[in-house]
Structures are given as structure tokens and as C-alpha cells.
Amino acid sequence: MNNLFRALNDPTRRKILEILREKDFTAGEIADKFEMTKPSISHHLDLLKQAELVTADKQGQFIYYSLNTTILDELLKWIFTLKQP
Amino acid sequence: MNNLFRALNDPTRRKILEILREKDFTAGEIADKFEMTKPSISHHLDLLKQAELVTADKQGQFIYYSLNTTILDELLKWIFTLKQP
DNA sequence: TAAATAATTAGACAAATATCTAATTGTCTT
DNA sequence: AAGACAATTAGATATTTGTCTAATTATTTA
């Protein structure tokens, strides 16, 4: 859970997740949507990968990133437990 | 949302929320459940308050903290939107 | 009113984090 | 094989964060 909360605790990373909701994108395409250098975005993608919120699929010289929402079920469970009286 | 994610991104604070699920506790009672100084716990409670995850109710020299789960609805909505295809 | 108790605020410090530039790795094309 | 392109890794730096001790504020009680 630590990696998950850490990954979500940044607006850029949350925006990346929202972008990937539409469809898969390469690291470069994602970086183009931000006013930030590619290495910085690469680092954010790494944290998202560590949290298993995204998966990376290398195709030639490109790396496609996809959203993995199943890992969020753990978070949902935690929240619901907290809300349960 | 920033304050919310920030508040959740710490195991001590998440533990405090779980403790408050059972019932309200004073700051001192909460601090007693951790191996950490009272000022540190006080700081964590402040961040939780900033995120509106807890409310504080002063009764004499004691301050009772209660869990506020309604603020989590915002988070649930965000997660569900992300999961929605 | 003075001492005791509950809690916070202030200030210091080490560790973690976000960002950048420069360098590296891997792949494709000519 | 060389150059171009995609992406990451390495290293530096400023900011944020978590924790502590010491000091302060507010309330109760003897």
C-alpha cells in the first residue's frame, strides 16, 4: 500500500493516470503533454510502475504505457473498511 | 485533493484513521498507541485535519478527534472515474 | 493562585522527493 | 557502420517531510 499511496501523492502522476485512461501512450507522447523534461516524466512513470498502477510494454524503440486499475481495488477495500461503521 | 492524498501518504496517519474508526479518542490517547512523541502525533493530526479527514472537538483541556469519512467520497469518485472504461 | 496536566507551536535536522542537465543504452534507417 | 531517435540512468540541487527537544498556551485542581 505504501508504494500505491506514494505514487498517487503527486499531481503529475495522477494526471498521467487520467491520460492513460483514454488509451495507451508512449513515454514520449506522455512527456509531450507536460511542461517538464522527459527524464522527470520517466521518473514519474517509474514510480507508477513500482506501484503497479501502470505497465510498460516495449515495442521496438518505443515503450507503451498502459493503466492498470486492478491495483486500485486494494485501495477501494481499505477506504470501504474505513467507512464501514 | 492534494491535501487528501498528502494526508493519506503516511503509515502513521493511516493507522490513526483506522484507530478512529472504532471511536473518538483524545490526542493523548492516540499518541499513547504509537512509539512516537506527542508533538509528532500532533503534527500528523494537523495534516489529517487539513485534509478534513478528522475533526477536532475541544472539551476542557482535552481535544477529541473524530473520523470524517465523507471527504473520502471525493477520492472514491476519482478512483471510479479512472476505472470506468 | 500555584502546580499539574493536555496539547500545540517553534525551531532544528536528517531523509525523502521532484526537478534539472548530462551521459548512457537500445533500436531503427540510410 | 554511422547518425538519429526514444527512453532511461546518473548525479546534482532545492524543497518538502517526518521526527525530535524545548518552549508555550490553555485548563483543571489542590
JSON list of N, CA, C and O in Angstrom, two decimals, chain A residues 36-55:
[
{"chain": "A", "resi": 36, "resn": "MET", "atom": "N", "xyz": [7.57, 19.69, -18.75]},
{"chain": "A", "resi": 36, "resn": "MET", "atom": "CA", "xyz": [8.53, 19.09, -17.85]},
{"chain": "A", "resi": 36, "resn": "MET", "atom": "C", "xyz": [9.45, 18.23, -18.73]},
{"chain": "A", "resi": 36, "resn": "MET", "atom": "O", "xyz": [9.04, 17.78, -19.79]},
{"chain": "A", "resi": 37, "resn": "THR", "atom": "N", "xyz": [10.67, 18.05, -18.29]},
{"chain": "A", "resi": 37, "resn": "THR", "atom": "CA", "xyz": [11.61, 17.28, -19.13]},
{"chain": "A", "resi": 37, "resn": "THR", "atom": "C", "xyz": [11.23, 15.81, -19.18]},
{"chain": "A", "resi": 37, "resn": "THR", "atom": "O", "xyz": [10.54, 15.30, -18.30]},
{"chain": "A", "resi": 38, "resn": "LYS", "atom": "N", "xyz": [11.75, 15.13, -20.21]},
{"chain": "A", "resi": 38, "resn": "LYS", "atom": "CA", "xyz": [11.48, 13.71, -20.34]},
{"chain": "A", "resi": 38, "resn": "LYS", "atom": "C", "xyz": [12.03, 12.89, -19.17]},
{"chain": "A", "resi": 38, "resn": "LYS", "atom": "O", "xyz": [11.35, 11.98, -18.68]},
{"chain": "A", "resi": 39, "resn": "PRO", "atom": "N", "xyz": [13.25, 13.17, -18.71]},
{"chain": "A", "resi": 39, "resn": "PRO", "atom": "CA", "xyz": [13.72, 12.39, -17.55]},
{"chain": "A", "resi": 39, "resn": "PRO", "atom": "C", "xyz": [12.80, 12.51, -16.33]},
{"chain": "A", "resi": 39, "resn": "PRO", "atom": "O", "xyz": [12.62, 11.52, -15.62]},
{"chain": "A", "resi": 40, "resn": "SER", "atom": "N", "xyz": [12.24, 13.67, -16.12]},
{"chain": "A", "resi": 40, "resn": "SER", "atom": "CA", "xyz": [11.33, 13.81, -14.98]},
{"chain": "A", "resi": 40, "resn": "SER", "atom": "C", "xyz": [10.10, 12.94, -15.16]},
{"chain": "A", "resi": 40, "resn": "SER", "atom": "O", "xyz": [9.67, 12.24, -14.23]},
{"chain": "A", "resi": 41, "resn": "ILE", "atom": "N", "xyz": [9.54, 12.97, -16.36]},
{"chain": "A", "resi": 41, "resn": "ILE", "atom": "CA", "xyz": [8.38, 12.13, -16.63]},
{"chain": "A", "resi": 41, "resn": "ILE", "atom": "C", "xyz": [8.75, 10.65, -16.51]},
{"chain": "A", "resi": 41, "resn": "ILE", "atom": "O", "xyz": [8.00, 9.84, -15.97]},
{"chain": "A", "resi": 42, "resn": "SER", "atom": "N", "xyz": [9.94, 10.33, -16.98]},
{"chain": "A", "resi": 42, "resn": "SER", "atom": "CA", "xyz": [10.41, 8.95, -16.89]},
{"chain": "A", "resi": 42, "resn": "SER", "atom": "C", "xyz": [10.44, 8.49, -15.43]},
{"chain": "A", "resi": 42, "resn": "SER", "atom": "O", "xyz": [10.07, 7.36, -15.11]},
{"chain": "A", "resi": 43, "resn": "HIS", "atom": "N", "xyz": [10.88, 9.38, -14.59]},
{"chain": "A", "resi": 43, "resn": "HIS", "atom": "CA", "xyz": [10.93, 9.08, -13.15]},
{"chain": "A", "resi": 43, "resn": "HIS", "atom": "C", "xyz": [9.52, 8.87, -12.59]},
{"chain": "A", "resi": 43, "resn": "HIS", "atom": "O", "xyz": [9.27, 7.93, -11.82]},
{"chain": "A", "resi": 44, "resn": "HIS", "atom": "N", "xyz": [8.60, 9.72, -13.00]},
{"chain": "A", "resi": 44, "resn": "HIS", "atom": "CA", "xyz": [7.21, 9.56, -12.54]},
{"chain": "A", "resi": 44, "resn": "HIS", "atom": "C", "xyz": [6.63, 8.23, -13.02]},
{"chain": "A", "resi": 44, "resn": "HIS", "atom": "O", "xyz": [5.95, 7.53, -12.27]},
{"chain": "A", "resi": 45, "resn": "LEU", "atom": "N", "xyz": [6.93, 7.89, -14.28]},
{"chain": "A", "resi": 45, "resn": "LEU", "atom": "CA", "xyz": [6.45, 6.62, -14.81]},
{"chain": "A", "resi": 45, "resn": "LEU", "atom": "C", "xyz": [7.02, 5.45, -14.02]},
{"chain": "A", "resi": 45, "resn": "LEU", "atom": "O", "xyz": [6.35, 4.44, -13.78]},
{"chain": "A", "resi": 46, "resn": "ASP", "atom": "N", "xyz": [8.26, 5.61, -13.60]},
{"chain": "A", "resi": 46, "resn": "ASP", "atom": "CA", "xyz": [8.89, 4.55, -12.81]},
{"chain": "A", "resi": 46, "resn": "ASP", "atom": "C", "xyz": [8.16, 4.34, -11.48]},
{"chain": "A", "resi": 46, "resn": "ASP", "atom": "O", "xyz": [7.90, 3.20, -11.07]},
{"chain": "A", "resi": 47, "resn": "LEU", "atom": "N", "xyz": [7.81, 5.44, -10.83]},
{"chain": "A", "resi": 47, "resn": "LEU", "atom": "CA", "xyz": [7.08, 5.32, -9.55]},
{"chain": "A", "resi": 47, "resn": "LEU", "atom": "C", "xyz": [5.70, 4.70, -9.75]},
{"chain": "A", "resi": 47, "resn": "LEU", "atom": "O", "xyz": [5.24, 3.90, -8.93]},
{"chain": "A", "resi": 48, "resn": "LEU", "atom": "N", "xyz": [5.06, 5.07, -10.85]},
{"chain": "A", "resi": 48, "resn": "LEU", "atom": "CA", "xyz": [3.75, 4.48, -11.15]},
{"chain": "A", "resi": 48, "resn": "LEU", "atom": "C", "xyz": [3.88, 2.98, -11.42]},
{"chain": "A", "resi": 48, "resn": "LEU", "atom": "O", "xyz": [3.02, 2.19, -11.04]},
{"chain": "A", "resi": 49, "resn": "LYS", "atom": "N", "xyz": [4.99, 2.62, -12.06]},
{"chain": "A", "resi": 49, "resn": "LYS", "atom": "CA", "xyz": [5.25, 1.20, -12.35]},
{"chain": "A", "resi": 49, "resn": "LYS", "atom": "C", "xyz": [5.52, 0.45, -11.05]},
{"chain": "A", "resi": 49, "resn": "LYS", "atom": "O", "xyz": [5.02, -0.66, -10.86]},
{"chain": "A", "resi": 50, "resn": "GLN", "atom": "N", "xyz": [6.28, 1.05, -10.18]},
{"chain": "A", "resi": 50, "resn": "GLN", "atom": "CA", "xyz": [6.57, 0.43, -8.88]},
{"chain": "A", "resi": 50, "resn": "GLN", "atom": "C", "xyz": [5.28, 0.17, -8.10]},
{"chain": "A", "resi": 50, "resn": "GLN", "atom": "O", "xyz": [5.17, -0.82, -7.37]},
{"chain": "A", "resi": 51, "resn": "ALA", "atom": "N", "xyz": [4.33, 1.06, -8.26]},
{"chain": "A", "resi": 51, "resn": "ALA", "atom": "CA", "xyz": [3.04, 0.90, -7.58]},
{"chain": "A", "resi": 51, "resn": "ALA", "atom": "C", "xyz": [2.11, -0.02, -8.36]},
{"chain": "A", "resi": 51, "resn": "ALA", "atom": "O", "xyz": [0.98, -0.27, -7.92]},
{"chain": "A", "resi": 52, "resn": "GLU", "atom": "N", "xyz": [2.58, -0.49, -9.50]},
{"chain": "A", "resi": 52, "resn": "GLU", "atom": "CA", "xyz": [1.79, -1.35, -10.40]},
{"chain": "A", "resi": 52, "resn": "GLU", "atom": "C", "xyz": [0.54, -0.65, -10.91]},
{"chain": "A", "resi": 52, "resn": "GLU", "atom": "O", "xyz": [-0.44, -1.31, -11.25]},
{"chain": "A", "resi": 53, "resn": "LEU", "atom": "N", "xyz": [0.58, 0.66, -10.95]},
{"chain": "A", "resi": 53, "resn": "LEU", "atom": "CA", "xyz": [-0.55, 1.41, -11.49]},
{"chain": "A", "resi": 53, "resn": "LEU", "atom": "C", "xyz": [-0.47, 1.48, -13.01]},
{"chain": "A", "resi": 53, "resn": "LEU", "atom": "O", "xyz": [-1.47, 1.77, -13.67]},
{"chain": "A", "resi": 54, "resn": "VAL", "atom": "N", "xyz": [0.71, 1.25, -13.54]},
{"chain": "A", "resi": 54, "resn": "VAL", "atom": "CA", "xyz": [0.87, 1.17, -14.99]},
{"chain": "A", "resi": 54, "resn": "VAL", "atom": "C", "xyz": [1.78, -0.02, -15.33]},
{"chain": "A", "resi": 54, "resn": "VAL", "atom": "O", "xyz": [2.53, -0.50, -14.49]},
{"chain": "A", "resi": 55, "resn": "THR", "atom": "N", "xyz": [1.65, -0.48, -16.56]},
{"chain": "A", "resi": 55, "resn": "THR", "atom": "CA", "xyz": [2.57, -1.49, -17.06]},
{"chain": "A", "resi": 55, "resn": "THR", "atom": "C", "xyz": [3.25, -0.92, -18.29]},
{"chain": "A", "resi": 55, "resn": "THR", "atom": "O", "xyz": [2.68, -0.07, -18.98]}
]
